[in-house]
Structures are given as C-alpha cells and as structure tokens.
Phi, psi and omega in degrees: 000129178257162186302311184298318181294318181295312180293327176296321178294321177298314180299317179300317180292321177297315180298319178295316181297312180291323179297320177298318179296317179300324182275004175093006178267135175266113180293144178300148180303327180299321179297318178296318180295321177296317179297315178299319178295321178297319179292322176297324177299321178297319178293318181298318182280357178080017179284331182200150175275169178300322180295316179296322178292321177296321178294320177298317178295320178298317179295320178296320180296315179296321179299324183273313187261344182077014179204161181287166178299316180296318178298318180292319177300316180297316180297318182283341179067022180224159175254137180298129180270144173283132179275156180247128179263130180272109181263010183303324183293345180267004178292329179272149175299150184298327181292336176281320180296328182293329185288000000 
C-alpha cells in the first residue's frame, strides 16, 4: 500500500460520509468509527500527521458543504455529539446468542 493510494481512499471515504450528511442521512456510528480508524492507520504508518489529516478532512468538508466545519457548526448552533454504542448484547458468548 502506498501513501497516495491510502490518502486517496481516506478522501473518498470522507467525501462519501459528508455527502450522506448533506443529503440528510445519518451515517451509522460504526461507519464513523471505521473512518476514524482508517485515519489513525495513516498516522500510524507515517503516511500523514494528525494535522495533515485534519486539513484533508477540512478540504473534503468544504468540497461537500462549501464551508468549513467550524462555519457549519456555528450556523447550526450545535456541537456534534459523540454517539454511544451499546455493547451489552456482546456480554454473552456468541454460541449462547445464536440459540
């Protein structure tokens, strides 16, 4: 895997994520977590720093919404809430859940 291909994939995923939001769809929290993990992978592998990833996310946001993340937050008057994933169903072993 090369740097350009990996960062291009991150950009593609960001554009898809922001486009869904623009169109009124709330992406599942799992999708956001996967995207965040993918971005962390870029930092881990040395493909991009956190600052470079934030800039990439900012550019993707402007491409989709025509404004920065901060401008959009200010206009909406809300702060993005962290979603909570309920992992309670995974407390039981899978062979018990299957029955």
